[in-house]
Short mmCIF file of C-alpha atoms in Angstrom, two decimals:
data_model
loop_
_atom_site.label_atom_id
_atom_site.label_comp_id
_atom_site.label_asym_id
_atom_site.label_seq_id
_atom_site.Cartn_x
_atom_site.Cartn_y
_atom_site.Cartn_z
CA MET A 1 28.39 -17.36 11.47
CA ILE A 2 28.20 -16.23 7.97
CA LYS A 3 29.66 -18.92 5.09
CA VAL A 4 29.45 -18.71 1.85
CA ASN A 5 30.23 -21.25 -0.89
CA ASN A 6 30.80 -20.35 -4.51
CA LEU A 7 28.41 -17.46 -4.85
CA HIS A 8 27.93 -16.47 -8.30
CA LYS A 9 26.13 -12.63 -9.14
CA SER A 10 25.51 -11.30 -12.72
CA PHE A 11 23.94 -8.22 -13.58
CA GLY A 12 22.83 -9.22 -17.16
CA LYS A 13 25.66 -10.25 -19.09
CA LEU A 14 28.01 -8.84 -16.72
CA ASN A 15 29.66 -11.47 -14.05
CA VAL A 16 30.35 -9.26 -10.95
CA LEU A 17 30.87 -12.18 -8.63
CA ASN A 18 32.23 -15.12 -10.00
CA GLY A 19 32.22 -17.39 -7.27
CA ILE A 20 33.54 -16.32 -3.74
CA ASP A 21 34.07 -18.39 -0.56
CA GLU A 22 34.45 -16.83 2.35
CA HIS A 23 33.80 -17.80 6.47
CA ILE A 24 32.92 -14.79 8.78
CA LYS A 25 33.46 -16.47 12.40
CA PRO A 26 31.83 -14.19 15.49
CA GLY A 27 33.63 -11.21 16.39
CA GLU A 28 35.26 -11.07 13.09
CA VAL A 29 35.85 -7.29 11.58
CA VAL A 30 36.36 -8.06 8.11
CA VAL A 31 37.24 -5.16 5.63
CA VAL A 32 36.73 -6.03 1.99
CA ILE A 33 38.55 -3.54 -0.18
CA GLY A 34 39.73 -3.62 -3.81
CA PRO A 35 39.52 -1.44 -7.21
CA SER A 36 35.79 -0.07 -8.39
CA GLY A 37 33.84 -2.45 -9.87
CA SER A 38 35.19 -5.37 -8.04
CA GLY A 39 32.05 -6.95 -6.69
CA LYS A 40 32.86 -6.12 -3.46
CA SER A 41 29.75 -4.08 -2.44
CA THR A 42 26.90 -6.69 -4.67
CA PHE A 43 29.34 -9.46 -2.28
CA LEU A 44 28.26 -7.47 0.75
CA ARG A 45 24.72 -6.97 -0.49
CA CYS A 46 24.11 -10.44 -1.47
CA LEU A 47 25.07 -11.30 2.42
CA ASN A 48 21.33 -10.14 3.69
CA LEU A 49 19.63 -10.62 -0.05
CA LEU A 50 19.44 -7.31 -1.30
CA GLU A 51 20.69 -9.02 -4.04
CA LYS A 52 19.35 -12.39 -4.92
CA PRO A 53 22.54 -14.59 -5.26
CA ASP A 54 22.64 -16.71 -8.77
CA LYS A 55 24.39 -19.45 -7.58
CA GLY A 56 26.26 -20.76 -4.69
CA GLU A 57 25.09 -20.52 -0.77
CA ILE A 58 24.88 -18.62 1.95
CA TYR A 59 24.56 -19.72 5.49
CA VAL A 60 24.20 -17.06 8.21
CA ASP A 61 23.88 -19.42 11.51
CA ASP A 62 24.08 -22.62 9.34
CA GLN A 63 20.36 -21.64 8.26
CA LEU A 64 20.63 -21.27 3.73
CA ILE A 65 19.52 -18.08 3.49
CA ASN A 66 19.18 -18.43 -0.43
CA ALA A 67 16.56 -21.09 -0.46
CA PRO A 68 12.97 -20.55 -1.26
CA LYS A 69 10.31 -20.77 1.94
CA VAL A 70 13.31 -19.06 4.08
CA ASP A 71 11.97 -16.04 6.06
CA VAL A 72 14.02 -13.04 4.29
CA ASN A 73 12.88 -10.64 6.85
CA LYS A 74 13.36 -12.77 9.96
CA VAL A 75 16.86 -13.26 8.54
CA ARG A 76 17.67 -9.54 7.77
CA GLN A 77 16.59 -8.72 11.49
CA LYS A 78 19.98 -10.48 12.58
CA MET A 79 21.85 -8.49 10.31
CA GLY A 80 22.10 -4.45 10.29
CA MET A 81 23.09 -2.67 7.29
CA VAL A 82 25.11 0.99 7.08
CA PHE A 83 24.53 2.60 3.20
CA GLN A 84 26.98 4.87 1.36
CA HIS A 85 24.08 7.39 1.03
CA PHE A 86 22.84 6.84 4.65
CA ASN A 87 19.08 6.36 3.36
CA LEU A 88 17.96 7.97 6.71
CA PHE A 89 14.23 8.32 6.29
CA PRO A 90 13.19 12.07 5.74
CA HIS A 91 9.86 12.01 6.97
CA LEU A 92 10.66 10.47 10.37
CA THR A 93 12.70 12.63 13.13
CA VAL A 94 15.92 10.93 14.59
CA MET A 95 14.34 8.81 17.30
CA ARG A 96 11.39 7.77 14.88
CA ASN A 97 13.99 6.69 12.70
CA ILE A 98 15.88 4.48 15.05
CA ILE A 99 12.45 3.16 16.84
CA LEU A 100 10.63 2.24 13.75
CA ALA A 101 12.10 -1.44 13.21
CA PRO A 102 12.05 -2.67 17.08
CA MET A 103 8.66 -1.29 17.58
CA LYS A 104 7.08 -2.66 14.67
CA LEU A 105 8.99 -6.27 14.48
CA LYS A 106 10.00 -6.42 17.78
CA LYS A 107 6.30 -4.82 19.04
CA MET A 108 8.78 -3.08 21.43
CA PRO A 109 6.77 -1.07 23.87
CA LYS A 110 7.33 3.03 23.18
CA GLU A 111 8.34 3.99 26.60
CA GLU A 112 11.01 0.87 26.40
CA ALA A 113 12.25 1.89 22.80
CA LEU A 114 12.41 5.49 23.48
CA ALA A 115 15.04 4.08 26.36
CA LYS A 116 17.00 1.85 23.89
CA GLY A 117 16.87 5.18 21.28
CA ARG A 118 18.01 7.73 24.10
CA GLU A 119 20.49 5.22 24.88
CA LEU A 120 22.10 4.46 21.44
CA LEU A 121 21.90 8.50 20.95
CA LYS A 122 24.12 8.40 23.77
CA THR A 123 26.83 6.22 22.41
CA VAL A 124 26.77 7.73 18.79
CA GLY A 125 27.40 11.11 20.29
CA LEU A 126 24.04 12.38 18.89
CA SER A 127 22.05 12.88 22.22
CA ASP A 128 20.77 16.35 21.68
CA LYS A 129 19.54 15.24 18.14
CA GLU A 130 16.44 13.17 19.00
CA LYS A 131 13.71 15.70 17.48
CA SER A 132 15.80 16.42 14.47
CA TYR A 133 14.92 15.65 11.16
CA PRO A 134 17.55 14.22 8.99
CA VAL A 135 17.61 17.52 6.53
CA GLN A 136 19.35 19.26 9.52
CA LEU A 137 22.21 17.12 10.32
CA SER A 138 25.54 16.77 8.68
CA GLY A 139 26.23 13.62 6.12
CA GLY A 140 28.71 12.44 9.49
CA GLN A 141 25.72 12.79 11.77
CA LYS A 142 23.19 11.34 9.40
CA GLN A 143 25.43 8.24 8.95
CA ARG A 144 26.00 8.10 13.23
CA ILE A 145 22.37 8.28 12.97
CA ALA A 146 21.96 5.43 10.61
CA ILE A 147 24.18 3.17 12.83
CA ALA A 148 22.08 3.79 15.42
CA ARG A 149 19.10 2.65 13.68
CA SER A 150 20.65 -0.37 12.73
CA LEU A 151 21.69 -1.25 16.63
CA ALA A 152 18.39 -0.86 17.59
CA MET A 153 17.39 -4.08 16.32
CA GLU A 154 20.09 -5.53 18.47
CA PRO A 155 21.85 -7.63 15.17
CA GLU A 156 24.48 -10.40 15.36
CA ILE A 157 25.97 -8.80 12.13
CA MET A 158 26.49 -5.24 10.84
CA LEU A 159 27.08 -4.93 7.42
CA PHE A 160 28.90 -1.59 6.30
CA ASP A 161 28.74 -0.58 2.48
CA GLU A 162 31.22 2.53 2.03
CA PRO A 163 29.89 3.60 4.69
CA THR A 164 32.39 7.24 4.68
CA SER A 165 32.66 7.53 1.11
CA ALA A 166 30.03 10.35 0.88
CA LEU A 167 31.10 11.84 3.82
CA ASP A 168 33.35 15.20 3.47
CA PRO A 169 36.63 14.37 4.80
CA GLU A 170 36.54 16.52 7.74
CA MET A 171 33.82 14.19 8.93
CA VAL A 172 35.11 10.72 8.16
CA GLY A 173 36.40 10.61 11.65
CA GLU A 174 33.58 10.71 13.39
CA VAL A 175 31.75 7.99 11.70
CA LEU A 176 34.95 6.10 11.92
CA ASP A 177 35.40 6.15 15.43
CA VAL A 178 31.65 4.88 16.25
CA MET A 179 32.96 2.10 14.16
CA LYS A 180 35.85 1.16 16.11
CA ASN A 181 34.12 1.29 19.43
CA LEU A 182 31.42 -1.19 17.89
CA ALA A 183 34.52 -3.22 16.74
CA LYS A 184 35.90 -3.29 20.52
CA SER A 185 32.81 -4.16 21.60
CA GLY A 186 32.95 -7.62 19.93
CA MET A 187 30.48 -7.20 17.16
CA THR A 188 30.72 -9.05 13.95
CA MET A 189 31.18 -6.99 11.09
CA VAL A 190 31.57 -6.72 7.47
CA VAL A 191 32.61 -3.30 5.93
CA VAL A 192 33.28 -2.24 2.35
CA THR A 193 35.63 0.85 2.57
CA HIS A 194 38.03 2.74 1.15
CA GLU A 195 40.13 3.75 4.49
CA MET A 196 43.16 1.74 4.73
CA GLY A 197 43.75 3.82 8.18
CA PHE A 198 41.24 2.16 9.26
CA ALA A 199 41.12 -1.09 7.90
CA ARG A 200 45.07 -1.46 9.09
CA GLU A 201 43.32 -0.19 13.00
CA VAL A 202 40.63 -2.08 12.92
CA ALA A 203 39.93 -5.41 10.34
CA THR A 204 40.83 -8.90 11.78
CA ARG A 205 41.20 -9.78 8.87
CA VAL A 206 41.44 -7.76 5.44
CA ILE A 207 40.05 -9.19 2.23
CA PHE A 208 41.29 -8.35 -1.28
CA MET A 209 38.42 -8.60 -4.17
CA ASP A 210 38.44 -8.06 -7.63
CA GLY A 211 36.81 -9.01 -10.55
CA GLY A 212 34.51 -10.69 -9.04
CA VAL A 213 36.84 -13.11 -6.86
CA VAL A 214 38.36 -12.86 -3.19
CA LEU A 215 42.36 -12.50 -4.53
CA GLU A 216 43.80 -12.26 -1.26
CA SER A 217 42.95 -12.56 2.36
CA GLY A 218 44.76 -12.34 6.10
CA THR A 219 45.41 -9.99 8.60
CA PRO A 220 46.11 -6.33 7.96
CA GLU A 221 50.21 -6.61 8.40
CA GLU A 222 49.76 -9.95 5.69
CA ILE A 223 48.03 -7.80 3.77
CA PHE A 224 49.36 -4.38 3.96
CA ASP A 225 53.20 -5.21 4.46
CA HIS A 226 53.81 -8.40 2.67
CA PRO A 227 50.96 -8.63 -0.11
CA GLN A 228 51.31 -11.57 -2.09
CA ASN A 229 49.30 -11.30 -5.10
CA PRO A 230 50.31 -8.93 -7.69
CA ARG A 231 47.44 -7.46 -8.08
CA THR A 232 47.14 -6.60 -4.61
CA LYS A 233 50.49 -5.33 -4.80
CA LEU A 234 49.34 -2.85 -7.56
CA PHE A 235 46.01 -1.89 -5.99
CA LEU A 236 48.17 -1.15 -2.42
CA SER A 237 50.98 1.14 -4.37
CA LYS A 238 48.04 2.96 -5.95
CA VAL A 239 45.80 3.94 -2.73
CA LEU A 240 48.59 3.87 0.56
CA MET B 1 -27.78 60.14 -13.60
CA ASN B 2 -26.48 58.78 -10.22
CA LEU B 3 -26.69 55.20 -8.98
CA TYR B 4 -28.72 55.79 -5.92
CA THR B 5 -31.56 57.81 -8.65
CA ALA B 6 -31.11 54.99 -11.08
CA TRP B 7 -31.73 52.86 -8.19
CA LEU B 8 -34.97 54.72 -6.88
CA THR B 9 -36.05 54.87 -10.58
CA ALA B 10 -34.89 51.33 -11.09
CA GLY B 11 -38.57 49.71 -12.29
CA GLU B 12 -39.34 52.52 -15.26
CA SER B 13 -35.84 53.51 -15.88
CA THR B 14 -33.44 52.47 -18.83
CA GLY B 15 -30.09 53.10 -17.73
CA TRP B 16 -27.52 50.28 -16.97
CA PHE B 17 -27.88 49.43 -13.32
CA ALA B 18 -31.86 49.22 -13.25
CA GLU B 19 -31.17 47.13 -16.51
CA PHE B 20 -28.77 45.29 -14.46
CA THR B 21 -31.08 45.11 -11.68
CA ARG B 22 -34.36 43.47 -13.73
CA THR B 23 -32.17 40.93 -15.10
CA PHE B 24 -30.43 40.26 -11.72
CA GLU B 25 -33.96 39.54 -10.22
CA LYS B 26 -35.72 38.18 -13.29
CA CYS B 27 -32.55 35.36 -13.59
CA PHE B 28 -32.82 34.66 -9.96
CA ILE B 29 -35.36 35.95 -7.44
CA ARG B 30 -38.36 35.42 -9.38
CA GLU B 31 -39.59 32.04 -9.27
CA ASP B 32 -37.30 31.20 -6.79
CA ARG B 33 -34.52 30.41 -9.19
CA TYR B 34 -31.36 31.25 -6.98
CA LYS B 35 -32.50 27.93 -5.37
CA LEU B 36 -31.84 25.95 -8.14
CA LEU B 37 -27.94 27.30 -8.28
CA LEU B 38 -28.10 26.46 -4.46
CA GLU B 39 -29.50 22.91 -4.79
CA GLY B 40 -26.81 22.51 -7.79
CA VAL B 41 -23.95 23.42 -5.49
CA GLY B 42 -25.11 20.42 -3.36
CA VAL B 43 -25.41 17.76 -6.34
CA THR B 44 -21.90 19.21 -7.52
CA ILE B 45 -20.55 19.07 -4.07
CA LYS B 46 -22.38 15.61 -3.03
CA ILE B 47 -21.10 13.72 -6.77
CA SER B 48 -17.27 15.25 -6.69
CA LEU B 49 -16.97 14.23 -2.57
CA LEU B 50 -18.18 10.71 -3.47
CA ALA B 51 -16.11 10.04 -6.71
CA ALA B 52 -12.90 11.62 -5.58
CA LEU B 53 -13.29 9.11 -2.44
CA LEU B 54 -13.86 6.28 -4.65
CA GLY B 55 -11.64 7.41 -7.15
CA LEU B 56 -8.79 7.66 -4.32
CA ILE B 57 -9.21 4.14 -3.77
CA ILE B 58 -9.73 2.97 -7.11
CA GLY B 59 -6.33 4.83 -7.74
CA PHE B 60 -4.61 2.93 -5.48
CA LEU B 61 -6.00 0.08 -6.42
CA ILE B 62 -4.78 0.20 -10.13
CA ALA B 63 -1.50 1.97 -8.84
CA SER B 64 -0.76 -1.14 -7.24
CA CYS B 65 -1.92 -3.27 -9.90
CA SER B 66 0.51 -1.39 -12.41
CA LEU B 67 3.50 -1.40 -9.93
CA SER B 68 3.06 -5.47 -9.24
CA LYS B 69 5.54 -7.90 -9.60
CA HIS B 70 2.59 -10.10 -11.73
CA LYS B 71 2.31 -9.83 -15.37
CA LEU B 72 -1.23 -10.11 -15.50
CA LEU B 73 -2.12 -7.29 -12.92
CA ARG B 74 0.39 -5.28 -14.73
CA PHE B 75 -1.49 -5.90 -17.66
CA PHE B 76 -4.92 -5.07 -16.17
CA GLY B 77 -3.43 -1.79 -14.60
CA LYS B 78 -2.22 -0.58 -17.92
CA VAL B 79 -5.37 -1.36 -19.99
CA TYR B 80 -7.53 0.10 -17.38
CA THR B 81 -6.18 3.52 -17.84
CA ASP B 82 -5.48 3.58 -21.06
CA VAL B 83 -9.46 2.67 -22.10
CA ILE B 84 -10.18 5.57 -19.69
CA ARG B 85 -7.79 8.21 -21.05
CA GLY B 86 -8.55 7.05 -24.45
CA THR B 87 -12.41 7.83 -24.28
CA PRO B 88 -13.94 11.05 -23.41
CA SER B 89 -15.25 11.41 -19.77
CA VAL B 90 -19.27 12.19 -21.33
CA THR B 91 -18.98 8.86 -23.09
CA GLN B 92 -17.95 7.06 -20.27
CA LEU B 93 -20.41 8.74 -17.83
CA MET B 94 -23.21 8.06 -20.37
CA ILE B 95 -22.46 4.35 -20.88
CA ILE B 96 -22.20 4.03 -17.38
CA TYR B 97 -25.68 5.49 -16.89
CA PHE B 98 -27.43 4.13 -19.76
CA VAL B 99 -25.81 1.11 -20.22
CA ILE B 100 -24.49 -0.37 -17.17
CA PHE B 101 -26.61 0.92 -14.72
CA ALA B 102 -29.51 0.83 -16.69
CA THR B 103 -31.38 -1.71 -14.63
CA VAL B 104 -29.72 -0.60 -11.37
CA ASP B 105 -31.65 1.11 -8.85
CA LEU B 106 -29.61 3.32 -7.40
CA ASP B 107 -29.69 7.05 -6.78
CA LYS B 108 -29.18 8.86 -9.78
CA TRP B 109 -26.18 11.00 -8.46
CA ILE B 110 -24.82 8.10 -7.13
CA ILE B 111 -24.12 5.88 -9.78
CA ALA B 112 -22.56 9.57 -11.38
CA ALA B 113 -20.11 9.81 -9.31
CA ILE B 114 -19.29 5.99 -9.97
CA ALA B 115 -18.93 6.82 -13.34
CA PHE B 116 -16.70 10.24 -12.12
CA SER B 117 -14.56 7.64 -9.92
CA ILE B 118 -14.21 4.98 -12.49
CA ASN B 119 -12.67 7.84 -14.38
CA SER B 120 -10.91 10.12 -11.87
CA GLY B 121 -9.43 6.72 -10.28
CA ALA B 122 -7.05 6.05 -13.68
CA TYR B 123 -5.24 9.61 -13.31
CA VAL B 124 -5.26 8.90 -9.58
CA ALA B 125 -3.42 6.12 -10.20
CA GLU B 126 -1.07 7.38 -12.95
CA ILE B 127 -0.17 10.36 -10.29
CA ILE B 128 0.36 7.20 -7.09
CA ARG B 129 2.56 5.33 -9.12
CA ALA B 130 4.53 8.27 -10.38
CA GLY B 131 4.60 9.72 -6.87
CA ILE B 132 5.82 6.06 -5.46
CA LEU B 133 8.37 5.64 -8.39
CA SER B 134 9.90 8.62 -7.20
CA ILE B 135 11.43 7.74 -4.18
CA ASP B 136 15.20 6.86 -3.98
CA LYS B 137 15.52 3.03 -4.29
CA GLY B 138 17.74 3.62 -1.13
CA GLN B 139 14.62 3.97 1.17
CA THR B 140 13.15 0.79 0.41
CA GLU B 141 16.43 -0.65 1.11
CA ALA B 142 17.21 0.57 4.19
CA GLY B 143 13.57 -0.48 5.34
CA ARG B 144 14.03 -4.11 4.12
CA SER B 145 17.82 -4.88 5.57
CA LEU B 146 16.16 -3.83 9.17
CA GLY B 147 13.43 -6.75 8.63
CA LEU B 148 10.86 -5.04 7.62
CA ASN B 149 8.72 -6.74 4.65
CA GLY B 150 7.68 -5.25 1.29
CA ILE B 151 4.37 -4.07 2.83
CA GLN B 152 6.00 -2.78 5.73
CA THR B 153 8.50 -1.12 3.61
CA MET B 154 5.40 0.30 1.71
CA PHE B 155 3.03 1.81 4.52
CA TYR B 156 5.58 2.96 6.92
CA ILE B 157 8.09 4.39 4.63
CA VAL B 158 7.41 4.92 0.70
CA ILE B 159 3.67 6.13 1.16
CA PRO B 160 4.20 8.75 3.49
CA GLN B 161 6.79 10.27 1.68
CA ALA B 162 5.39 9.75 -1.98
CA VAL B 163 2.13 11.45 -0.21
CA LYS B 164 3.91 14.81 -0.19
CA ASN B 165 5.13 14.66 -3.57
CA ILE B 166 1.98 13.50 -4.96
CA PHE B 167 -0.44 15.90 -3.13
CA PRO B 168 0.04 19.03 -5.69
CA ALA B 169 -0.68 17.26 -8.59
CA MET B 170 -3.74 14.92 -6.42
CA CYS B 171 -5.70 18.80 -5.41
CA ASN B 172 -5.16 19.21 -9.25
CA GLU B 173 -6.96 16.23 -10.23
CA PHE B 174 -9.62 16.48 -7.62
CA ILE B 175 -10.44 20.44 -9.38
CA THR B 176 -10.34 18.70 -12.24
CA LEU B 177 -12.92 16.23 -11.40
CA ILE B 178 -15.39 18.78 -9.54
CA LYS B 179 -15.15 20.98 -13.23
CA GLU B 180 -15.70 17.70 -15.02
CA THR B 181 -18.87 17.32 -13.27
CA ALA B 182 -20.72 19.92 -14.97
CA ILE B 183 -21.64 17.18 -17.65
CA VAL B 184 -24.02 15.09 -15.40
CA GLY B 185 -26.47 17.42 -17.42
CA TYR B 186 -26.35 14.69 -19.73
CA VAL B 187 -27.78 11.78 -17.65
CA GLY B 188 -30.38 14.55 -16.06
CA LEU B 189 -29.21 15.50 -12.87
CA MET B 190 -29.42 19.23 -12.05
CA ASP B 191 -25.97 20.03 -10.77
CA ILE B 192 -24.97 23.94 -11.00
CA GLN B 193 -23.74 24.13 -14.78
CA LYS B 194 -27.59 22.65 -15.67
CA ALA B 195 -29.31 24.73 -13.08
CA GLY B 196 -27.12 27.91 -14.74
CA ASP B 197 -28.20 26.72 -18.36
CA PHE B 198 -32.02 26.07 -16.83
CA ILE B 199 -32.11 29.59 -15.45
CA LYS B 200 -31.06 30.68 -19.44
CA SER B 201 -33.50 28.73 -21.46
CA ALA B 202 -36.50 30.19 -19.03
CA THR B 203 -35.28 33.35 -19.22
CA TYR B 204 -34.17 33.81 -22.48
CA LEU B 205 -31.19 35.58 -20.98
CA ALA B 206 -28.06 33.97 -21.42
CA PHE B 207 -25.24 36.30 -19.77
CA MET B 208 -26.11 36.75 -16.24
CA PRO B 209 -26.76 32.82 -15.61
CA LEU B 210 -23.91 31.61 -16.97
CA ILE B 211 -21.72 34.57 -15.46
CA ALA B 212 -23.20 32.92 -11.98
CA THR B 213 -22.08 29.88 -13.15
CA ALA B 214 -18.90 30.65 -13.25
CA ILE B 215 -18.46 32.19 -10.29
CA ILE B 216 -19.58 29.73 -8.45
CA TYR B 217 -17.35 27.32 -9.78
CA PHE B 218 -14.62 29.91 -9.14
CA VAL B 219 -15.33 30.17 -5.86
CA MET B 220 -15.52 26.94 -4.82
CA ILE B 221 -12.07 25.93 -5.96
CA LYS B 222 -11.09 29.07 -4.67
CA ILE B 223 -11.71 28.11 -1.21
CA LEU B 224 -10.44 24.72 -1.65
CA THR B 225 -7.07 25.42 -3.16
CA THR B 226 -6.41 27.48 -0.54
CA LEU B 227 -6.95 25.29 1.93
CA PHE B 228 -4.72 22.67 -0.01
CA GLY B 229 -2.35 25.38 0.88
CA PHE B 230 -2.59 25.29 4.19
CA LEU B 231 -2.35 21.32 4.24
CA GLU B 232 0.65 21.25 2.30
CA LYS B 233 2.68 23.18 4.37
CA ILE B 234 1.46 20.96 7.11
CA LEU B 235 3.26 18.25 5.25
CA ARG B 236 6.26 19.73 4.37
CA LYS B 237 7.28 20.38 7.87
CA SER B 238 10.03 17.55 7.80
CA ASP B 239 11.84 19.94 5.16
CA ILE B 240 12.40 22.73 7.35
CA ARG B 241 15.78 23.32 7.99
#
């Protein structure tokens, strides 16, 4: 579904990604872990071209997406993205946040979009917030709305960039629950997170990144219980 | 002497109230001079409204240039604001009126409005540019990641939020513009200021016509700021917790 070959990215003199090769298959839940500055977020942001790779290839559904003349917007419609800081649109109500993209991009009629929006709000457990504005919500609620907003475009892949890092501890659970349900429904997911419990429980595969490369990749058992790379061991000894 | 008797004997008396009444009559009633001021109000409003409208369009275009990816457009935007901000508006008005539009057959007030819009456009552009830059980058990223293109993201997400931030500065610019039009006398238009000035020359009285001019401007702008206050409240609706 997503194939990455020899991905490189640098910001000025700082080399953030130094050759990443990955293959993400449909239905996989890939959790990316690693220390700060290891390039996890940049890797994720390259996948939907929020960052432009310097070198390498990214294929989505066998289409090379970082080539000239590719309709980036069409590619992005297949990939939902959830941000650390939610990035809800503060000038729109919760419902308008959700139905904006389907109505503008898929030309979905308003009635249909509203019905779909209500259904999504139900799945994230926020049916009563339809008419609220983002400022009226807690962090956990905002992030659940952000997930619903992405799902409204019916993406094939969901990317999560540290979705719980900006949340108060007591709100992390509600967001992870929504993500767990999404994983159970068979959604292909790539999640950058520091929630090791979530990684162990939900991931089909865990990737450990450091220094802009993938050092180790395997099932949660392999990575958490029998890490091979010394740096993986060191990292896990600090966070677990 | 009380006010009532002062009023009764206004014709011959030399009291301050009588003096006031006589001056008032001379400045505003005689030869229907108040009509000059009224017409002046019309001219000021006409020029201000058209200039504000055109200025908004010019400002938007120049701001688009300044924020553009293309180097040449950015350069043009910078030169435009530099030139306009670096020269007095009277000079600009006179150049546009006596040089650029010298042979063009347009109503005087329209040419003046164009001159003011070119001036105001530079300031409006800076306000819009700052307003757009004030919106968090995450908003653009969220829009783009949903699959909206750059222009859609601009119009559905960034600009509606920027408008709220821009609004107070924009009102300020409009008020400045109205007061700036007081120089149209230089190209022979009879606005409020020029009308007051005309009455001053015709009557050899300075105090009353000039104070009247000030009061008229003040009242016009007070009405506007009150109106803007209401509008801003409506715009801030989504901030209410």
